């Protein structure tokens, strides 16, 4: 068996230890005689898996007691509608929501939210081709916003927030909502600074099909009447994420990833490793003229690193020889072009080193 280094933006690599344990437990989970996939979500076996996953996530992110963790479906894109349906009801209708536009993903959130509220784009880096994050003091927030939306890691453009914005003062107490799909658990965060954190699992948590929402309790119970019950956070919270059948197998794998993270030393340790991994690649990109990354240095993502060959006619050759070396999924998103290396928690530093070694060899050959 040969495992490759998979630089996909998502679904993405999972820790090998997790996949092995899942394989070993596939036919018989801990003497139950069943696969986790076959278990009733209301049985005691699955309940124990669920409780451990929630407890471990709460511990890993130090989620305060006044926040609920919801295990949902629908993905980050689903949340683009679910978030406004749950939060705009805090204000008289039609409410205004503030957005910070920093790339494709916040752009999608803006487009979807327009179905449910007035959108105020309080700051945008579109004029910089999304190579920056607009500095906090340039944001034009609304006096009475229902909430403020940020995407703290733009998976396609490769920009990441390295600060947590304060928005309450200027907006009359609006909660900060963050799409953390592609960097949740990659770095330490202060959950208490956010009203809502959401993310699809398939980037840095586990398999596709699971969506996490971490929501401050006082924000529950204000959903618009058009909000489907299965996506009304209060209904979901009151039923401990079992109002409808949750994505049981995805929750099980996410739970194994949480246990793996704890064995590694938790989020603080992952953050150290992620800083080292990203530095390895950025340092090389900055040292050569053969490749480049165009993102402002203080806004660069540790997770998703887009880069370009100076001679784009070599793109196909670059990807083909990478593939031959077991370095996969390096093609950039079609909207940006070039290359992209996604190096989430499960990518070991050896994988990034193998990529840099390959890039150096390719440069020697073609430079
Ligand atoms: C991948 C991604 C999404 C979309 O997730 P889906 O599961 O496809 O809905 C949303 N936001 C960000 C930042 C992402 O990286």
Coordinates of C-alpha atoms and ligand atoms in Angstrom, one line a residue:
X1 CA 0.0 0.0 0.0
X2 CA 1.3 3.5 -0.9
X3 CA -0.2 6.5 0.7
X4 CA 0.3 9.8 -1.2
X5 CA 0.6 13.3 0.1
X6 CA -2.7 14.8 -0.8
X7 CA -2.8 18.6 -1.0
X8 CA -6.5 18.8 -1.8
X9 CA -8.5 21.7 -0.4
X10 CA -11.2 19.3 0.7
X11 CA -12.3 16.7 1.2
X12 CA -8.7 16.4 2.4
X13 CA -6.2 14.2 4.1
X14 CA -7.1 12.5 7.4
X15 CA -4.6 11.1 9.9
X16 CA -3.5 7.6 9.0
X17 CA -4.0 6.5 12.6
X18 CA -7.6 7.5 12.4
X19 CA -8.3 5.7 9.1
X20 CA -6.6 2.5 10.5
X21 CA -8.7 2.6 13.7
X22 CA -11.9 3.1 11.6
X23 CA -10.9 0.2 9.4
X24 CA -10.3 -2.1 12.4
X25 CA -13.6 -1.1 13.9
X26 CA -15.6 -1.2 10.6
X27 CA -17.3 -4.6 11.1
X28 CA -17.5 -4.6 14.9
X29 CA -17.3 -1.5 16.9
X30 CA -15.9 -2.4 20.4
X31 CA -17.7 -5.7 20.7
X32 CA -21.1 -4.3 19.7
X33 CA -21.2 -6.7 16.7
X34 CA -22.1 -3.7 14.5
X35 CA -20.5 -1.1 12.3
X36 CA -21.0 2.5 13.6
X37 CA -22.8 3.1 10.3
X38 CA -25.4 0.5 11.3
X39 CA -26.2 1.9 14.8
X40 CA -29.3 3.7 15.9
X41 CA -28.4 7.3 16.6
X42 CA -30.5 6.9 19.8
X43 CA -28.8 3.7 21.0
X44 CA -26.3 3.8 23.9
X45 CA -23.3 2.9 21.8
X46 CA -23.7 5.8 19.4
X47 CA -24.7 8.1 22.3
X48 CA -21.3 7.3 23.9
X49 CA -19.5 8.1 20.6
X50 CA -21.4 11.4 20.2
X51 CA -20.9 12.5 23.8
X52 CA -17.1 11.8 23.6
X53 CA -16.9 13.8 20.3
X54 CA -18.7 16.7 21.8
X55 CA -16.7 16.7 25.0
X56 CA -13.4 16.4 23.2
X57 CA -14.2 19.2 20.8
X58 CA -15.3 21.4 23.7
X59 CA -12.0 20.7 25.4
X60 CA -9.8 21.2 22.3
X61 CA -11.3 24.6 21.6
X62 CA -12.0 25.6 25.2
X63 CA -15.6 26.2 24.3
X64 CA -17.2 28.1 27.2
X65 CA -20.3 26.6 29.0
X66 CA -22.7 29.2 27.6
X67 CA -22.0 28.0 24.0
X68 CA -23.8 25.1 22.4
X69 CA -22.0 22.8 19.9
X70 CA -24.4 21.6 17.1
X71 CA -23.7 18.7 14.7
X72 CA -25.6 19.5 11.5
X73 CA -25.6 18.8 7.8
X74 CA -25.8 21.1 4.9
X75 CA -22.1 22.3 4.7
X76 CA -20.6 25.7 4.9
X77 CA -22.8 26.7 1.9
X78 CA -25.9 25.6 3.7
X79 CA -24.9 27.8 6.6
X80 CA -24.8 30.8 4.3
X81 CA -28.6 30.6 4.4
X82 CA -29.0 29.0 7.8
X83 CA -27.1 31.7 9.6
X84 CA -29.2 34.6 8.4
X85 CA -32.4 32.6 9.0
X86 CA -31.4 32.1 12.6
X87 CA -30.0 35.6 13.3
X88 CA -31.7 38.3 11.3
X89 CA -34.8 37.9 13.5
X90 CA -32.8 39.7 16.3
X91 CA -33.8 43.0 14.6
X92 CA -36.9 44.5 13.0
X93 CA -37.2 43.3 9.4
X94 CA -35.7 43.9 7.0
X95 CA -32.5 43.7 9.1
X96 CA -29.0 44.7 8.0
X97 CA -26.1 42.4 8.2
X98 CA -22.4 43.5 7.8
X99 CA -20.0 41.4 5.7
X100 CA -16.3 41.6 5.2
X101 CA -15.5 40.6 1.7
X102 CA -12.1 38.9 1.6
X103 CA -12.5 36.3 -1.2
X104 CA -14.7 33.7 -2.9
X105 CA -16.2 32.2 0.3
X106 CA -17.3 35.4 1.9
X107 CA -18.5 36.4 -1.5
X108 CA -20.8 33.4 -1.6
X109 CA -22.0 34.2 1.9
X110 CA -22.9 37.7 0.8
X111 CA -24.8 36.5 -2.3
X112 CA -26.9 34.0 -0.3
X113 CA -27.6 36.4 2.6
X114 CA -29.3 38.9 0.2
X115 CA -32.3 36.5 0.1
X116 CA -32.8 37.2 3.8
X117 CA -31.6 40.7 4.7
X118 CA -30.0 43.9 3.6
X119 CA -26.4 43.3 3.1
X120 CA -23.8 46.0 4.0
X121 CA -20.3 45.1 2.6
X122 CA -18.5 47.0 5.4
X123 CA -15.0 46.3 3.9
X124 CA -13.7 44.6 0.8
X125 CA -10.3 43.6 -0.5
X126 CA -11.6 42.9 -4.0
X127 CA -9.7 45.9 -5.3
X128 CA -6.5 44.1 -4.1
X129 CA -7.5 40.9 -5.9
X130 CA -8.2 39.5 -2.4
X131 CA -4.5 39.5 -1.5
X132 CA -5.1 41.3 1.8
X133 CA -7.6 41.5 4.7
X134 CA -9.0 45.0 5.1
X135 CA -7.6 46.4 8.3
X136 CA -10.1 46.6 11.1
X137 CA -10.0 50.4 11.3
X138 CA -11.2 50.7 7.7
X139 CA -14.4 48.8 8.3
X140 CA -17.6 50.8 7.9
X141 CA -19.9 48.8 10.2
X142 CA -23.7 49.6 10.6
X143 CA -25.0 51.1 13.8
X144 CA -27.6 48.4 14.1
X145 CA -26.3 45.3 12.3
X146 CA -28.0 41.9 13.2
X147 CA -24.5 40.4 13.0
X148 CA -21.1 40.8 11.4
X149 CA -19.9 38.0 9.1
X150 CA -16.3 37.2 8.4
X151 CA -14.6 34.2 6.7
X152 CA -11.5 33.8 8.8
X153 CA -9.6 31.7 6.3
X154 CA -10.4 32.1 2.6
X155 CA -9.6 28.6 1.2
X156 CA -9.4 29.7 -2.4
X157 CA -7.5 33.0 -2.2
X158 CA -5.3 31.9 0.7
X159 CA -5.8 34.8 3.1
X160 CA -6.3 34.3 6.8
X161 CA -7.3 36.6 9.7
X162 CA -4.4 36.7 12.2
X163 CA -6.5 38.9 14.5
X164 CA -9.9 38.7 16.1
X165 CA -11.9 41.8 15.2
X166 CA -14.0 43.5 17.9
X167 CA -17.3 44.6 16.4
X168 CA -19.8 44.9 19.2
X169 CA -18.9 48.5 20.2
X170 CA -19.6 50.1 16.8
X171 CA -22.7 48.1 16.0
X172 CA -24.7 48.2 19.2
X173 CA -23.7 44.7 20.3
X174 CA -23.8 42.7 17.0
X175 CA -22.3 39.2 17.4
X176 CA -19.3 38.2 15.2
X177 CA -20.1 35.2 13.0
X178 CA -17.1 33.4 11.5
X179 CA -16.9 30.8 8.7
X180 CA -13.9 28.8 9.9
X181 CA -14.5 25.8 7.6
X182 CA -10.9 25.6 6.4
X183 CA -8.9 26.4 9.6
X184 CA -10.9 25.4 12.6
X185 CA -8.7 23.5 15.0
X186 CA -5.5 24.6 13.2
X187 CA -4.9 27.4 15.7
X188 CA -6.0 28.6 19.1
X189 CA -9.0 30.8 19.2
X190 CA -10.9 32.6 21.9
X191 CA -14.4 31.3 21.3
X192 CA -15.9 33.9 23.7
X193 CA -15.1 36.7 21.1
X194 CA -17.5 35.1 18.6
X195 CA -21.3 34.8 18.6
X196 CA -21.3 31.9 16.1
X197 CA -18.5 29.8 14.6
X198 CA -19.3 27.4 11.8
X199 CA -17.6 25.1 9.4
X200 CA -17.9 22.1 7.1
X201 CA -15.9 19.1 8.4
X202 CA -14.2 18.0 5.2
X203 CA -11.3 20.4 5.4
X204 CA -9.7 20.1 8.8
X205 CA -12.1 17.9 10.9
X206 CA -13.2 14.7 9.1
X207 CA -15.4 13.5 6.3
X208 CA -17.8 15.6 4.2
X209 CA -21.4 15.5 5.4
X210 CA -20.9 17.0 8.9
X211 CA -21.2 20.7 9.7
X212 CA -20.3 22.2 13.0
X213 CA -22.0 25.2 14.6
X214 CA -20.8 26.6 17.8
X215 CA -23.3 29.2 19.0
X216 CA -23.7 31.4 22.1
X217 CA -26.8 30.4 23.9
X218 CA -28.5 33.8 23.9
X219 CA -28.5 33.8 20.1
X220 CA -30.8 30.8 20.0
X221 CA -34.6 31.1 19.6
X222 CA -34.9 33.9 17.1
X223 CA -35.1 32.0 13.9
X224 CA -37.4 33.4 11.1
X225 CA -40.6 31.4 10.7
X226 CA -39.5 30.3 7.2
X227 CA -36.4 28.6 8.7
X228 CA -36.7 24.8 8.3
X229 CA -37.0 23.1 11.7
X230 CA -34.0 20.9 11.1
X231 CA -31.9 24.1 10.7
X232 CA -33.4 26.1 13.6
X233 CA -30.5 26.1 16.0
X234 CA -32.8 26.2 19.0
X235 CA -34.7 23.1 17.9
X236 CA -31.4 21.4 17.1
X237 CA -29.9 22.4 20.5
X238 CA -33.0 21.4 22.5
X239 CA -32.7 18.0 20.9
X240 CA -28.9 17.7 21.4
X241 CA -28.3 17.6 17.6
X242 CA -30.8 14.6 17.3
X243 CA -33.9 16.5 16.1
X244 CA -33.3 14.6 12.9
X245 CA -30.8 11.8 12.3
X246 CA -27.3 13.4 12.5
X247 CA -24.5 12.2 10.1
X248 CA -23.5 9.4 12.5
X249 CA -20.5 8.0 10.7
X250 CA -19.0 11.4 10.0
X251 CA -19.4 12.3 13.7
X252 CA -17.6 9.1 14.6
X253 CA -14.7 9.8 12.4
X254 CA -14.6 13.5 13.6
X255 CA -14.5 12.1 17.1
X256 CA -11.5 9.9 16.2
X257 CA -9.8 13.0 14.8
X258 CA -10.5 14.9 18.0
X259 CA -8.9 12.0 20.0
X260 CA -5.9 12.1 17.6
X261 CA -5.5 15.9 18.1
X262 CA -5.5 15.4 21.9
X263 CA -2.8 12.8 21.6
X264 CA -0.7 15.2 19.5
X265 CA -0.9 17.8 22.2
X266 CA -4.0 19.6 21.3
X267 CA -4.6 22.8 19.2
X268 CA -1.6 24.7 20.7
X269 CA 0.7 21.9 19.4
X270 CA -1.1 21.8 16.0
X271 CA -0.7 25.6 15.7
X272 CA 3.1 25.3 16.3
X273 CA 3.3 22.6 13.6
X274 CA 1.2 24.6 11.2
X275 CA 3.3 27.7 11.6
X276 CA 6.4 25.6 10.9
X277 CA 4.8 23.9 7.9
X278 CA 3.6 27.1 6.3
X279 CA 7.0 28.8 6.9
X280 CA 8.8 26.0 5.1
X281 CA 6.8 26.6 1.9
X282 CA 6.5 30.4 2.1
X283 CA 10.2 30.8 2.8
X284 CA 11.0 28.9 -0.4
X285 CA 8.4 30.8 -2.4
X286 CA 9.9 34.1 -1.3
X287 CA 13.5 33.0 -2.0
X288 CA 13.0 32.0 -5.6
X289 CA 11.8 33.9 -8.7
X290 CA 10.7 30.6 -10.3
X291 CA 7.5 30.5 -8.2
X292 CA 5.5 33.2 -6.3
X293 CA 2.8 33.8 -3.8
X294 CA 1.0 37.1 -4.1
X295 CA -0.7 37.4 -0.8
X296 CA 0.4 40.2 1.6
X297 CA 2.8 38.6 4.1
X298 CA 0.7 39.4 7.2
X299 CA -2.5 37.9 5.7
X300 CA -1.1 34.7 4.4
X301 CA -3.0 31.5 5.2
X302 CA -1.2 28.7 7.1
X303 CA -3.7 26.2 5.6
X304 CA -4.1 27.0 1.9
X305 CA -1.1 28.3 0.0
X306 CA -1.8 29.4 -3.6
X307 CA 1.3 29.8 -5.8
X308 CA 2.2 30.5 -9.4
X309 CA 5.0 29.4 -11.7
X310 CA 6.6 32.4 -13.4
X311 CA 6.3 30.5 -16.7
X312 CA 2.7 29.2 -16.7
X313 CA 3.3 27.1 -19.8
X314 CA 5.1 24.7 -17.4
X315 CA 1.9 24.2 -15.3
X316 CA 0.9 20.8 -16.8
X317 CA 4.5 19.5 -16.6
X318 CA 4.7 20.6 -13.0
X319 CA 1.5 18.8 -12.0
X320 CA 2.4 15.6 -14.0
X321 CA 5.8 15.2 -12.4
X322 CA 4.4 16.0 -8.9
X323 CA 1.8 13.3 -9.4
X324 CA 4.6 10.8 -10.4
X325 CA 6.2 11.6 -7.0
X326 CA 3.0 11.0 -5.0
X327 CA 2.2 14.7 -4.5
X328 CA -1.4 15.1 -5.5
X329 CA -4.1 17.7 -6.0
X330 CA -1.8 20.7 -6.4
X331 CA -3.8 22.4 -9.1
X332 CA -5.1 25.8 -8.1
X333 CA -8.8 26.6 -8.0
X334 CA -10.1 27.5 -11.4
X335 CA -11.1 31.0 -10.4
X336 CA -7.5 31.8 -9.4
X337 CA -5.4 29.5 -11.5
X338 CA -1.9 28.4 -10.8
X339 CA -1.2 26.0 -8.0
X340 CA -2.5 25.6 -4.4
X341 CA -1.1 23.5 -1.6
X342 CA -3.6 22.8 1.2
X343 CA -1.7 21.7 4.3
X344 CA -4.3 21.0 7.0
X345 CA -3.6 19.4 10.4
X346 CA -3.3 15.9 8.9
X347 CA -0.5 16.9 6.5
X348 CA 2.8 16.1 8.2
X349 CA 5.8 18.4 7.8
X350 CA 7.4 15.6 5.8
X351 CA 4.8 16.1 3.2
X352 CA 5.5 19.8 2.9
X353 CA 9.2 19.0 2.8
X354 CA 8.6 16.6 0.0
X355 CA 6.7 19.3 -1.9
X356 CA 9.5 21.9 -1.4
X357 CA 12.2 19.3 -2.4
X358 CA 10.2 18.5 -5.5
X359 CA 9.7 22.2 -6.4
X360 CA 13.4 22.8 -6.1
X361 CA 14.2 19.9 -8.4
X362 CA 11.6 21.1 -10.9
X363 CA 13.2 24.6 -10.8
X364 CA 16.7 23.1 -11.4
X365 CA 15.4 21.2 -14.3
X366 CA 13.4 24.0 -15.9
X367 CA 14.7 27.2 -14.4
Ligands
LIG1 C1 -15.3 24.5 1.6 C2 -15.8 25.8 2.2 C3 -17.2 26.1 2.3 C4 -18.2 25.2 1.7 O1 -18.4 24.0 2.2 P1 -19.5 23.0 1.7 O2 -19.4 21.8 2.6 O3 -19.1 22.6 0.3 O4 -20.8 23.6 1.7 C5 -17.6 27.2 2.9 N1 -16.7 28.1 3.4 C6 -15.3 27.8 3.4 C7 -14.4 28.8 3.9 C8 -14.9 26.7 2.7 O5 -13.5 26.5 2.7

